[in-house]
């Protein structure tokens, strides 16, 4: 019986520890649309989400072909009347650099995915702090948190291409990292 009580006490302690860890994680992201109704980047997010489930295709830039990451970002912008570069490297070199902590829905998040300067990946930032992107061969367009270790450890920065609120960054555009920055 003594062994049973010890195991029960250990189980209760483990559950309490687990629940305490969950309580310390901070607030959950806001629900869809919370505080971002009418935001100039939301049409890009809505367009991006409309393609969730579309297959990845290297070099692809349409729903019929499938998308690679930059083809997806290019298509989303084109559907909203915006002309942006076609490759991830050109996307990183273009647009307005978004200072850390100022990401907005519709911004383009850029990640370093390999050792070469052009080994980049891009996706559309959402109001939830997630990205919608076309990740890799065999996968489909999906939405996932930028905070997962794979993406957070590879995050280079974000770029802004939608003009409605790009001009507000002109005064803050002192630092624009080179496209081949590590």
PDB file of C-alpha atoms in Angstrom, residues 60-182:
ATOM      1  CA  UNK A  60       5.005  26.557 -59.229  1.00  0.00           C
ATOM      2  CA  UNK A  61       3.156  29.853 -58.995  1.00  0.00           C
ATOM      3  CA  UNK A  62      -0.546  29.049 -59.409  1.00  0.00           C
ATOM      4  CA  UNK A  63      -3.238  26.905 -57.790  1.00  0.00           C
ATOM      5  CA  UNK A  64      -3.383  24.759 -60.942  1.00  0.00           C
ATOM      6  CA  UNK A  65       0.366  24.030 -60.937  1.00  0.00           C
ATOM      7  CA  UNK A  66       0.879  24.072 -57.196  1.00  0.00           C
ATOM      8  CA  UNK A  67       3.251  26.468 -55.462  1.00  0.00           C
ATOM      9  CA  UNK A  68       6.804  26.709 -54.305  1.00  0.00           C
ATOM     10  CA  UNK A  69       7.276  29.130 -51.398  1.00  0.00           C
ATOM     11  CA  UNK A  70       8.084  32.239 -53.401  1.00  0.00           C
ATOM     12  CA  UNK A  71       5.584  31.396 -56.144  1.00  0.00           C
ATOM     13  CA  UNK A  72       2.935  31.249 -53.431  1.00  0.00           C
ATOM     14  CA  UNK A  73       3.919  34.662 -52.015  1.00  0.00           C
ATOM     15  CA  UNK A  74       4.070  36.115 -55.535  1.00  0.00           C
ATOM     16  CA  UNK A  75       0.598  34.720 -56.413  1.00  0.00           C
ATOM     17  CA  UNK A  76      -0.987  35.988 -53.172  1.00  0.00           C
ATOM     18  CA  UNK A  77       0.291  39.492 -53.862  1.00  0.00           C
ATOM     19  CA  UNK A  78      -0.688  39.356 -57.561  1.00  0.00           C
ATOM     20  CA  UNK A  79      -4.256  38.391 -56.610  1.00  0.00           C
ATOM     21  CA  UNK A  80      -4.353  41.603 -54.578  1.00  0.00           C
ATOM     22  CA  UNK A  81      -2.967  43.812 -57.361  1.00  0.00           C
ATOM     23  CA  UNK A  82       0.576  43.986 -55.986  1.00  0.00           C
ATOM     24  CA  UNK A  83       3.681  43.332 -58.066  1.00  0.00           C
ATOM     25  CA  UNK A  84       6.425  41.675 -56.014  1.00  0.00           C
ATOM     26  CA  UNK A  85       9.604  39.788 -56.913  1.00  0.00           C
ATOM     27  CA  UNK A  86       9.250  36.120 -57.861  1.00  0.00           C
ATOM     28  CA  UNK A  87      12.100  34.433 -55.931  1.00  0.00           C
ATOM     29  CA  UNK A  88      12.725  34.206 -52.187  1.00  0.00           C
ATOM     30  CA  UNK A  89      16.125  35.876 -52.618  1.00  0.00           C
ATOM     31  CA  UNK A  90      14.575  38.783 -54.543  1.00  0.00           C
ATOM     32  CA  UNK A  91      11.795  39.097 -51.952  1.00  0.00           C
ATOM     33  CA  UNK A  92      14.436  39.376 -49.204  1.00  0.00           C
ATOM     34  CA  UNK A  93      16.288  42.021 -51.244  1.00  0.00           C
ATOM     35  CA  UNK A  94      13.105  44.018 -51.995  1.00  0.00           C
ATOM     36  CA  UNK A  95      10.311  45.631 -50.063  1.00  0.00           C
ATOM     37  CA  UNK A  96      10.637  47.498 -46.798  1.00  0.00           C
ATOM     38  CA  UNK A  97      12.455  45.882 -43.902  1.00  0.00           C
ATOM     39  CA  UNK A  98      10.119  45.467 -40.936  1.00  0.00           C
ATOM     40  CA  UNK A  99      11.818  46.227 -37.605  1.00  0.00           C
ATOM     41  CA  UNK A 100      11.755  43.399 -35.058  1.00  0.00           C
ATOM     42  CA  UNK A 101       8.498  43.296 -33.156  1.00  0.00           C
ATOM     43  CA  UNK A 102       6.572  45.238 -35.812  1.00  0.00           C
ATOM     44  CA  UNK A 103       5.388  42.396 -38.039  1.00  0.00           C
ATOM     45  CA  UNK A 104       1.892  42.910 -39.399  1.00  0.00           C
ATOM     46  CA  UNK A 105      -0.577  40.704 -41.256  1.00  0.00           C
ATOM     47  CA  UNK A 106       0.453  40.410 -44.894  1.00  0.00           C
ATOM     48  CA  UNK A 107       4.173  40.920 -44.294  1.00  0.00           C
ATOM     49  CA  UNK A 108       6.549  38.415 -45.871  1.00  0.00           C
ATOM     50  CA  UNK A 109       8.543  36.405 -43.311  1.00  0.00           C
ATOM     51  CA  UNK A 110      11.962  35.275 -44.544  1.00  0.00           C
ATOM     52  CA  UNK A 111      13.909  32.292 -43.211  1.00  0.00           C
ATOM     53  CA  UNK A 112      17.428  30.933 -43.853  1.00  0.00           C
ATOM     54  CA  UNK A 113      16.995  27.244 -44.696  1.00  0.00           C
ATOM     55  CA  UNK A 114      20.498  26.291 -45.777  1.00  0.00           C
ATOM     56  CA  UNK A 115      24.123  27.358 -45.894  1.00  0.00           C
ATOM     57  CA  UNK A 116      24.042  29.244 -49.193  1.00  0.00           C
ATOM     58  CA  UNK A 117      22.924  32.887 -49.498  1.00  0.00           C
ATOM     59  CA  UNK A 118      20.009  31.914 -51.735  1.00  0.00           C
ATOM     60  CA  UNK A 119      18.771  29.122 -49.414  1.00  0.00           C
ATOM     61  CA  UNK A 120      15.767  31.118 -48.242  1.00  0.00           C
ATOM     62  CA  UNK A 121      12.125  30.346 -47.498  1.00  0.00           C
ATOM     63  CA  UNK A 122       9.216  32.805 -47.404  1.00  0.00           C
ATOM     64  CA  UNK A 123       5.642  32.879 -46.160  1.00  0.00           C
ATOM     65  CA  UNK A 124       2.790  35.296 -45.430  1.00  0.00           C
ATOM     66  CA  UNK A 125       2.509  36.563 -41.835  1.00  0.00           C
ATOM     67  CA  UNK A 126      -1.001  36.356 -40.344  1.00  0.00           C
ATOM     68  CA  UNK A 127      -2.797  38.274 -37.591  1.00  0.00           C
ATOM     69  CA  UNK A 128      -2.217  35.245 -35.355  1.00  0.00           C
ATOM     70  CA  UNK A 129       1.575  35.420 -35.598  1.00  0.00           C
ATOM     71  CA  UNK A 130       1.613  32.359 -37.834  1.00  0.00           C
ATOM     72  CA  UNK A 131       2.743  31.982 -41.427  1.00  0.00           C
ATOM     73  CA  UNK A 132       0.878  30.584 -44.391  1.00  0.00           C
ATOM     74  CA  UNK A 133       3.403  29.015 -46.736  1.00  0.00           C
ATOM     75  CA  UNK A 134       4.185  26.254 -49.209  1.00  0.00           C
ATOM     76  CA  UNK A 135       6.895  24.375 -47.317  1.00  0.00           C
ATOM     77  CA  UNK A 136       8.469  21.587 -49.371  1.00  0.00           C
ATOM     78  CA  UNK A 137       8.117  18.761 -51.855  1.00  0.00           C
ATOM     79  CA  UNK A 138       5.407  16.338 -50.788  1.00  0.00           C
ATOM     80  CA  UNK A 139       3.675  18.918 -48.584  1.00  0.00           C
ATOM     81  CA  UNK A 140       0.775  21.319 -49.108  1.00  0.00           C
ATOM     82  CA  UNK A 141       0.213  24.990 -48.359  1.00  0.00           C
ATOM     83  CA  UNK A 142      -0.373  25.225 -44.623  1.00  0.00           C
ATOM     84  CA  UNK A 143      -0.499  27.614 -41.687  1.00  0.00           C
ATOM     85  CA  UNK A 144       1.823  27.102 -38.752  1.00  0.00           C
ATOM     86  CA  UNK A 145       3.336  29.040 -35.856  1.00  0.00           C
ATOM     87  CA  UNK A 146       6.510  31.013 -36.454  1.00  0.00           C
ATOM     88  CA  UNK A 147       7.423  30.179 -32.865  1.00  0.00           C
ATOM     89  CA  UNK A 148       8.135  26.499 -33.464  1.00  0.00           C
ATOM     90  CA  UNK A 149      11.885  25.908 -33.095  1.00  0.00           C
ATOM     91  CA  UNK A 150      12.482  25.047 -36.761  1.00  0.00           C
ATOM     92  CA  UNK A 151      11.175  28.423 -37.958  1.00  0.00           C
ATOM     93  CA  UNK A 152      12.156  30.636 -35.018  1.00  0.00           C
ATOM     94  CA  UNK A 153      15.800  29.510 -35.250  1.00  0.00           C
ATOM     95  CA  UNK A 154      15.905  30.305 -38.985  1.00  0.00           C
ATOM     96  CA  UNK A 155      14.006  33.607 -38.999  1.00  0.00           C
ATOM     97  CA  UNK A 156      15.922  36.408 -40.743  1.00  0.00           C
ATOM     98  CA  UNK A 157      13.306  39.127 -40.740  1.00  0.00           C
ATOM     99  CA  UNK A 158      10.212  40.346 -42.526  1.00  0.00           C
ATOM    100  CA  UNK A 159       9.584  42.503 -45.560  1.00  0.00           C
ATOM    101  CA  UNK A 160       6.577  44.627 -46.380  1.00  0.00           C
ATOM    102  CA  UNK A 161       5.262  45.090 -49.906  1.00  0.00           C
ATOM    103  CA  UNK A 162       1.720  46.399 -49.415  1.00  0.00           C
ATOM    104  CA  UNK A 163       1.870  50.170 -49.936  1.00  0.00           C
ATOM    105  CA  UNK A 164      -0.965  51.191 -47.600  1.00  0.00           C
ATOM    106  CA  UNK A 165       1.319  51.100 -44.606  1.00  0.00           C
ATOM    107  CA  UNK A 166       4.820  50.733 -46.056  1.00  0.00           C
ATOM    108  CA  UNK A 167       5.378  54.500 -46.045  1.00  0.00           C
ATOM    109  CA  UNK A 168       5.203  54.542 -42.248  1.00  0.00           C
ATOM    110  CA  UNK A 169       8.404  52.515 -42.246  1.00  0.00           C
ATOM    111  CA  UNK A 170      10.394  54.865 -44.484  1.00  0.00           C
ATOM    112  CA  UNK A 171      11.643  56.848 -41.513  1.00  0.00           C
ATOM    113  CA  UNK A 172      12.682  53.608 -39.806  1.00  0.00           C
ATOM    114  CA  UNK A 173      14.427  52.089 -42.845  1.00  0.00           C
ATOM    115  CA  UNK A 174      17.941  52.883 -41.606  1.00  0.00           C
ATOM    116  CA  UNK A 175      18.852  49.200 -41.410  1.00  0.00           C
ATOM    117  CA  UNK A 176      18.135  46.967 -44.367  1.00  0.00           C
ATOM    118  CA  UNK A 177      20.139  43.732 -44.135  1.00  0.00           C
ATOM    119  CA  UNK A 178      21.923  42.491 -47.220  1.00  0.00           C
ATOM    120  CA  UNK A 179      20.218  39.597 -49.012  1.00  0.00           C
ATOM    121  CA  UNK A 180      23.144  37.320 -48.207  1.00  0.00           C
ATOM    122  CA  UNK A 181      23.281  38.202 -44.501  1.00  0.00           C
ATOM    123  CA  UNK A 182      23.661  35.112 -42.309  1.00  0.00           C
TER     124      UNK A 182
END
